[in-house]
PDB file of C-alpha atoms in Angstrom:
ATOM      1  CA  MET A 195     -19.127 -20.663  56.093  1.00  0.00           C
ATOM      2  CA  THR A 196     -16.687 -23.580  56.111  1.00  0.00           C
ATOM      3  CA  TRP A 197     -14.273 -21.622  58.314  1.00  0.00           C
ATOM      4  CA  LEU A 198     -17.078 -20.934  60.738  1.00  0.00           C
ATOM      5  CA  LEU A 199     -17.816 -24.664  61.047  1.00  0.00           C
ATOM      6  CA  VAL A 200     -14.119 -25.434  61.557  1.00  0.00           C
ATOM      7  CA  VAL A 201     -13.823 -22.771  64.284  1.00  0.00           C
ATOM      8  CA  LEU A 202     -17.020 -24.029  65.928  1.00  0.00           C
ATOM      9  CA  ALA A 203     -15.708 -27.611  65.862  1.00  0.00           C
ATOM     10  CA  ILE A 204     -12.427 -26.490  67.435  1.00  0.00           C
ATOM     11  CA  VAL A 205     -14.301 -24.619  70.172  1.00  0.00           C
ATOM     12  CA  VAL A 206     -16.441 -27.688  70.910  1.00  0.00           C
ATOM     13  CA  VAL A 207     -13.350 -29.907  71.128  1.00  0.00           C
ATOM     14  CA  LEU A 208     -11.647 -27.403  73.457  1.00  0.00           C
ATOM     15  CA  VAL A 209     -14.712 -27.208  75.714  1.00  0.00           C
ATOM     16  CA  ILE A 210     -14.835 -30.990  75.909  1.00  0.00           C
ATOM     17  CA  GLY A 211     -11.116 -31.162  76.643  1.00  0.00           C
ATOM     18  CA  LEU A 212     -11.085 -28.385  79.226  1.00  0.00           C
ATOM     19  CA  VAL A 213     -14.434 -28.834  80.955  1.00  0.00           C
ATOM     20  CA  VAL A 214     -16.086 -32.185  80.354  1.00  0.00           C
ATOM     21  CA  ILE A 215     -13.100 -34.527  80.677  1.00  0.00           C
ATOM     22  CA  PRO A 216     -11.889 -33.072  84.011  1.00  0.00           C
ATOM     23  CA  GLN A 217     -15.446 -33.290  85.357  1.00  0.00           C
ATOM     24  CA  LEU A 218     -15.632 -36.951  84.322  1.00  0.00           C
ATOM     25  CA  ARG A 219     -12.268 -37.663  85.986  1.00  0.00           C
ATOM     26  CA  SER A 220     -13.422 -35.935  89.172  1.00  0.00           C
ATOM     27  CA  ARG A 221     -16.672 -37.882  89.186  1.00  0.00           C
ATOM     28  CA  SER A 222     -14.791 -41.138  88.625  1.00  0.00           C
ATOM     29  CA  LEU A 223     -12.398 -40.463  91.516  1.00  0.00           C
ATOM     30  CA  LYS A 224     -15.281 -39.451  93.788  1.00  0.00           C
ATOM     31  CA  GLN A 225     -17.129 -42.678  92.986  1.00  0.00           C
ATOM     32  CA  ARG A 226     -14.023 -44.817  93.432  1.00  0.00           C
ATOM     33  CA  PHE A 227     -12.838 -43.294  96.722  1.00  0.00           C
ATOM     34  CA  GLY A 228     -16.158 -42.248  98.279  1.00  0.00           C
ATOM     35  CA  PRO A 229     -15.694 -40.612 101.693  1.00  0.00           C
ATOM     36  CA  GLU A 230     -11.900 -40.708 101.320  1.00  0.00           C
ATOM     37  CA  TYR A 231     -12.241 -38.322  98.355  1.00  0.00           C
ATOM     38  CA  ASP A 232     -14.192 -35.811 100.456  1.00  0.00           C
ATOM     39  CA  ARG A 233     -11.844 -36.199 103.432  1.00  0.00           C
ATOM     40  CA  LEU A 234      -8.775 -35.554 101.279  1.00  0.00           C
ATOM     41  CA  VAL A 235     -10.365 -32.555  99.531  1.00  0.00           C
ATOM     42  CA  ASP A 236     -11.105 -31.088 102.971  1.00  0.00           C
ATOM     43  CA  GLU A 237      -7.599 -31.882 104.209  1.00  0.00           C
ATOM     44  CA  GLU A 238      -5.849 -30.484 101.121  1.00  0.00           C
ATOM     45  CA  GLY A 239      -8.218 -27.543 100.824  1.00  0.00           C
ATOM     46  CA  ASP A 240      -8.025 -27.905  97.062  1.00  0.00           C
ATOM     47  CA  ARG A 241      -9.855 -30.386  94.830  1.00  0.00           C
ATOM     48  CA  ARG A 242      -7.086 -30.486  92.218  1.00  0.00           C
ATOM     49  CA  SER A 243      -4.382 -31.288  94.782  1.00  0.00           C
ATOM     50  CA  ALA A 244      -6.550 -33.974  96.356  1.00  0.00           C
ATOM     51  CA  GLU A 245      -7.315 -35.519  92.985  1.00  0.00           C
ATOM     52  CA  ALA A 246      -3.630 -35.496  92.034  1.00  0.00           C
ATOM     53  CA  GLU A 247      -2.880 -37.300  95.302  1.00  0.00           C
ATOM     54  CA  LEU A 248      -5.599 -39.888  94.644  1.00  0.00           C
ATOM     55  CA  ARG A 249      -4.370 -40.496  91.083  1.00  0.00           C
ATOM     56  CA  GLY A 250      -0.870 -40.927  92.546  1.00  0.00           C
ATOM     57  CA  ARG A 251      -2.211 -43.514  94.983  1.00  0.00           C
ATOM     58  CA  VAL A 252      -3.817 -45.455  92.152  1.00  0.00           C
ATOM     59  CA  LYS A 253      -0.566 -45.347  90.198  1.00  0.00           C
ATOM     60  CA  ARG A 254       1.522 -46.508  93.196  1.00  0.00           C
ATOM     61  CA  ARG A 255      -1.019 -49.240  93.975  1.00  0.00           C
ATOM     62  CA  GLY A 256      -0.672 -50.428  90.376  1.00  0.00           C
ATOM     63  CA  THR A 257       3.010 -51.155  90.994  1.00  0.00           C
ATOM     64  CA  LEU A 258       2.252 -53.532  93.885  1.00  0.00           C
ATOM     65  CA  GLN A 259       1.843 -57.260  93.433  1.00  0.00           C
ATOM     66  CA  ILE A 260      -1.226 -57.815  95.621  1.00  0.00           C
ATOM     67  CA  SER A 261      -2.206 -61.458  95.825  1.00  0.00           C
ATOM     68  CA  ASP A 262      -5.056 -63.371  97.376  1.00  0.00           C
ATOM     69  CA  LEU A 263      -4.411 -65.561 100.377  1.00  0.00           C
ATOM     70  CA  GLU A 264      -4.268 -69.298  99.924  1.00  0.00           C
ATOM     71  CA  PRO A 265      -7.327 -70.995 101.453  1.00  0.00           C
ATOM     72  CA  ALA A 266      -5.226 -72.621 104.201  1.00  0.00           C
ATOM     73  CA  ALA A 267      -3.685 -69.272 105.167  1.00  0.00           C
ATOM     74  CA  ARG A 268      -7.109 -67.637 105.100  1.00  0.00           C
ATOM     75  CA  GLU A 269      -8.493 -70.262 107.483  1.00  0.00           C
ATOM     76  CA  ALA A 270      -5.453 -70.045 109.784  1.00  0.00           C
ATOM     77  CA  TYR A 271      -5.762 -66.262 110.033  1.00  0.00           C
ATOM     78  CA  ALA A 272      -9.506 -66.526 110.694  1.00  0.00           C
ATOM     79  CA  GLU A 273      -8.811 -68.997 113.515  1.00  0.00           C
ATOM     80  CA  GLN A 274      -6.122 -66.709 114.920  1.00  0.00           C
ATOM     81  CA  TRP A 275      -8.565 -63.810 114.873  1.00  0.00           C
ATOM     82  CA  LEU A 276     -11.219 -65.786 116.735  1.00  0.00           C
ATOM     83  CA  LYS A 277      -8.720 -66.728 119.447  1.00  0.00           C
ATOM     84  CA  VAL A 278      -7.795 -63.081 119.882  1.00  0.00           C
ATOM     85  CA  GLN A 279     -11.448 -62.030 119.887  1.00  0.00           C
ATOM     86  CA  GLN A 280     -12.292 -64.567 122.592  1.00  0.00           C
ATOM     87  CA  ARG A 281      -9.755 -62.899 124.904  1.00  0.00           C
ATOM     88  CA  PHE A 282     -11.173 -59.397 124.415  1.00  0.00           C
ATOM     89  CA  ILE A 283     -13.168 -59.481 127.661  1.00  0.00           C
ATOM     90  CA  ASP A 284     -10.137 -60.151 129.836  1.00  0.00           C
ATOM     91  CA  GLU A 285      -7.457 -58.312 127.847  1.00  0.00           C
ATOM     92  CA  PRO A 286      -9.033 -55.574 125.715  1.00  0.00           C
ATOM     93  CA  GLU A 287      -5.875 -53.467 125.343  1.00  0.00           C
ATOM     94  CA  GLN A 288      -3.745 -56.432 124.324  1.00  0.00           C
ATOM     95  CA  THR A 289      -6.314 -57.845 121.909  1.00  0.00           C
ATOM     96  CA  VAL A 290      -6.700 -54.502 120.133  1.00  0.00           C
ATOM     97  CA  ALA A 291      -2.919 -54.344 119.705  1.00  0.00           C
ATOM     98  CA  GLU A 292      -2.974 -57.920 118.402  1.00  0.00           C
ATOM     99  CA  ALA A 293      -5.815 -57.046 116.023  1.00  0.00           C
ATOM    100  CA  ASP A 294      -3.687 -54.230 114.624  1.00  0.00           C
ATOM    101  CA  GLY A 295      -0.796 -56.661 114.246  1.00  0.00           C
ATOM    102  CA  LEU A 296      -2.954 -59.277 112.515  1.00  0.00           C
ATOM    103  CA  VAL A 297      -4.231 -56.702 110.024  1.00  0.00           C
ATOM    104  CA  GLN A 298      -0.637 -55.733 109.247  1.00  0.00           C
ATOM    105  CA  THR A 299       0.433 -59.376 108.930  1.00  0.00           C
ATOM    106  CA  VAL A 300      -2.318 -60.161 106.438  1.00  0.00           C
ATOM    107  CA  MET A 301      -1.578 -56.968 104.524  1.00  0.00           C
ATOM    108  CA  ARG A 302       2.123 -57.904 104.335  1.00  0.00           C
ATOM    109  CA  GLU A 303       1.365 -61.434 103.153  1.00  0.00           C
ATOM    110  CA  ARG A 304      -0.964 -60.110 100.473  1.00  0.00           C
ATOM    111  CA  GLY A 305       1.718 -57.673  99.241  1.00  0.00           C
ATOM    112  CA  TYR A 306       0.733 -54.330 100.729  1.00  0.00           C
ATOM    113  CA  PRO A 307       3.448 -52.086 102.164  1.00  0.00           C
ATOM    114  CA  VAL A 308       3.300 -52.123 105.956  1.00  0.00           C
ATOM    115  CA  ASP A 309       6.332 -50.181 107.158  1.00  0.00           C
ATOM    116  CA  GLU A 310       4.536 -46.846 107.494  1.00  0.00           C
ATOM    117  CA  PHE A 311       0.958 -46.322 108.617  1.00  0.00           C
ATOM    118  CA  ASP A 312       0.315 -43.509 106.117  1.00  0.00           C
ATOM    119  CA  GLU A 313       1.385 -45.740 103.215  1.00  0.00           C
ATOM    120  CA  ARG A 314      -0.873 -48.545 104.485  1.00  0.00           C
ATOM    121  CA  ILE A 315      -3.792 -46.125 104.654  1.00  0.00           C
ATOM    122  CA  GLU A 316      -3.126 -44.774 101.170  1.00  0.00           C
ATOM    123  CA  MET A 317      -2.933 -48.214  99.563  1.00  0.00           C
ATOM    124  CA  MET A 318      -5.967 -49.487 101.466  1.00  0.00           C
ATOM    125  CA  SER A 319      -7.907 -46.441 100.290  1.00  0.00           C
ATOM    126  CA  VAL A 320      -7.445 -47.602  96.700  1.00  0.00           C
ATOM    127  CA  ASP A 321      -8.761 -51.125  97.266  1.00  0.00           C
ATOM    128  CA  HIS A 322     -11.064 -50.616 100.265  1.00  0.00           C
ATOM    129  CA  PRO A 323     -12.118 -46.962 100.385  1.00  0.00           C
ATOM    130  CA  GLU A 324     -15.234 -47.788 102.351  1.00  0.00           C
ATOM    131  CA  LEU A 325     -13.117 -49.263 105.176  1.00  0.00           C
ATOM    132  CA  VAL A 326     -10.125 -46.933 105.280  1.00  0.00           C
ATOM    133  CA  ASP A 327     -11.786 -44.707 107.873  1.00  0.00           C
ATOM    134  CA  ASN A 328     -12.312 -47.807 110.053  1.00  0.00           C
ATOM    135  CA  TYR A 329      -8.596 -48.465 109.878  1.00  0.00           C
ATOM    136  CA  ARG A 330      -7.665 -44.859 110.607  1.00  0.00           C
ATOM    137  CA  THR A 331     -10.030 -44.691 113.616  1.00  0.00           C
ATOM    138  CA  ALA A 332      -9.075 -48.107 115.014  1.00  0.00           C
ATOM    139  CA  HIS A 333      -5.379 -47.308 114.764  1.00  0.00           C
ATOM    140  CA  ALA A 334      -5.854 -43.962 116.540  1.00  0.00           C
ATOM    141  CA  ILE A 335      -7.682 -45.715 119.383  1.00  0.00           C
ATOM    142  CA  GLN A 336      -4.966 -48.362 119.554  1.00  0.00           C
ATOM    143  CA  LEU A 337      -2.329 -45.630 119.884  1.00  0.00           C
ATOM    144  CA  ARG A 338      -4.366 -43.979 122.662  1.00  0.00           C
ATOM    145  CA  SER A 339      -4.617 -47.382 124.325  1.00  0.00           C
ATOM    146  CA  GLU A 340      -0.823 -47.614 124.451  1.00  0.00           C
ATOM    147  CA  GLN A 341      -0.933 -44.417 126.514  1.00  0.00           C
ATOM    148  CA  GLN A 342      -3.762 -45.822 128.723  1.00  0.00           C
ATOM    149  CA  GLU A 343      -6.078 -43.144 127.325  1.00  0.00           C
ATOM    150  CA  ALA A 344      -8.724 -45.399 125.747  1.00  0.00           C
ATOM    151  CA  SER A 345     -11.850 -46.626 127.485  1.00  0.00           C
ATOM    152  CA  THR A 346     -13.181 -50.160 127.137  1.00  0.00           C
ATOM    153  CA  ASP A 347     -15.885 -48.801 124.835  1.00  0.00           C
ATOM    154  CA  ASP A 348     -13.193 -47.168 122.693  1.00  0.00           C
ATOM    155  CA  LEU A 349     -11.322 -50.472 122.558  1.00  0.00           C
ATOM    156  CA  ARG A 350     -14.505 -52.325 121.602  1.00  0.00           C
ATOM    157  CA  GLU A 351     -15.053 -49.837 118.777  1.00  0.00           C
ATOM    158  CA  ALA A 352     -11.456 -50.249 117.599  1.00  0.00           C
ATOM    159  CA  PHE A 353     -11.744 -54.030 117.635  1.00  0.00           C
ATOM    160  CA  GLN A 354     -14.965 -53.955 115.627  1.00  0.00           C
ATOM    161  CA  ARG A 355     -13.408 -51.614 113.075  1.00  0.00           C
ATOM    162  CA  TYR A 356     -10.321 -53.807 112.785  1.00  0.00           C
ATOM    163  CA  ARG A 357     -12.599 -56.822 112.388  1.00  0.00           C
ATOM    164  CA  ALA A 358     -14.418 -55.255 109.434  1.00  0.00           C
ATOM    165  CA  LEU A 359     -11.130 -54.545 107.655  1.00  0.00           C
ATOM    166  CA  PHE A 360      -9.623 -57.913 108.584  1.00  0.00           C
ATOM    167  CA  SER A 361     -12.692 -59.739 107.317  1.00  0.00           C
ATOM    168  CA  GLU A 362     -12.519 -57.875 104.010  1.00  0.00           C
ATOM    169  CA  LEU A 363      -8.793 -58.595 103.640  1.00  0.00           C
ATOM    170  CA  LEU A 364      -9.461 -62.294 104.164  1.00  0.00           C
ATOM    171  CA  ALA A 365     -12.432 -62.378 101.814  1.00  0.00           C
ATOM    172  CA  ASP A 366     -10.655 -60.681  98.884  1.00  0.00           C
ATOM    173  CA  GLY A 367     -10.466 -63.170  96.069  1.00  0.00           C
ATOM    174  CA  ASP A 368     -12.575 -65.720  97.959  1.00  0.00           C
ATOM    175  CA  SER A 369     -15.761 -66.075  95.975  1.00  0.00           C
ATOM    176  CA  ASN A 370     -17.322 -68.167  98.748  1.00  0.00           C
ATOM    177  CA  ALA A 371     -16.006 -65.960 101.569  1.00  0.00           C
ATOM    178  CA  GLU A 372     -16.563 -68.881 103.942  1.00  0.00           C
ATOM    179  CA  THR A 373     -13.687 -67.895 106.192  1.00  0.00           C
ATOM    180  CA  LYS A 374     -14.911 -64.456 107.163  1.00  0.00           C
ATOM    181  CA  VAL A 375     -14.317 -63.803 110.810  1.00  0.00           C
ATOM    182  CA  SER A 376     -17.144 -63.762 113.300  1.00  0.00           C
ATOM    183  CA  ASP A 377     -19.749 -61.243 112.277  1.00  0.00           C
ATOM    184  CA  ASP A 378     -21.080 -60.579 115.761  1.00  0.00           C
ATOM    185  CA  HIS A 379     -21.950 -56.916 116.054  1.00  0.00           C
ATOM    186  CA  ASP A 380     -20.930 -56.544 119.684  1.00  0.00           C
ATOM    187  CA  LEU A 381     -18.123 -57.955 121.727  1.00  0.00           C
ATOM    188  CA  PRO A 382     -19.177 -59.247 125.142  1.00  0.00           C
ATOM    189  CA  GLU A 383     -19.100 -56.793 128.009  1.00  0.00           C
ATOM    190  CA  ARG A 384     -16.439 -57.239 130.696  1.00  0.00           C
ATOM    191  CA  GLY A 385     -17.793 -59.715 133.225  1.00  0.00           C
ATOM    192  CA  ALA A 386     -20.369 -61.177 130.795  1.00  0.00           C
ATOM    193  CA  ARG A 387     -19.464 -64.750 129.876  1.00  0.00           C
TER     194      ARG A 387
END
């Protein structure tokens, strides 16, 4: 009878170790990464590979020294953004490129790697999984814009997506979040002043 209880206890521990713990890890990653989890599972074609990649991202992100912006820097970047945004009507292609550059500048100052787009995306997915698709989409439109293959509506969408990410990057660590960039939902149409 005692051996039966010992064997049963061992079986229960094995089931917990082999079934329950991996399910909890999967659930935790899915909650943390949201849509990025699903996108990567689809891309990899294998949940285990995708989860290994996401755990690797978290580990690499843990090695970075990400810091908040000083209030003066936060305000200066917000002012810079507004100046760029005001020129969108007359220079949409250029302002989208500048928006991309401003996002990279703020990321660099905060301590994110910026040399390669894929690395930027991966690290942003750890801290801002809800906005990483905005960044991916905006960057793709910006690249199409360089080839003169993006419409004004595409450029407007890219700018709005960059703005959401930029605003979040500025607000990180700012409990008051007073320096968020303009929260207008639409940029003015060309010709509308």
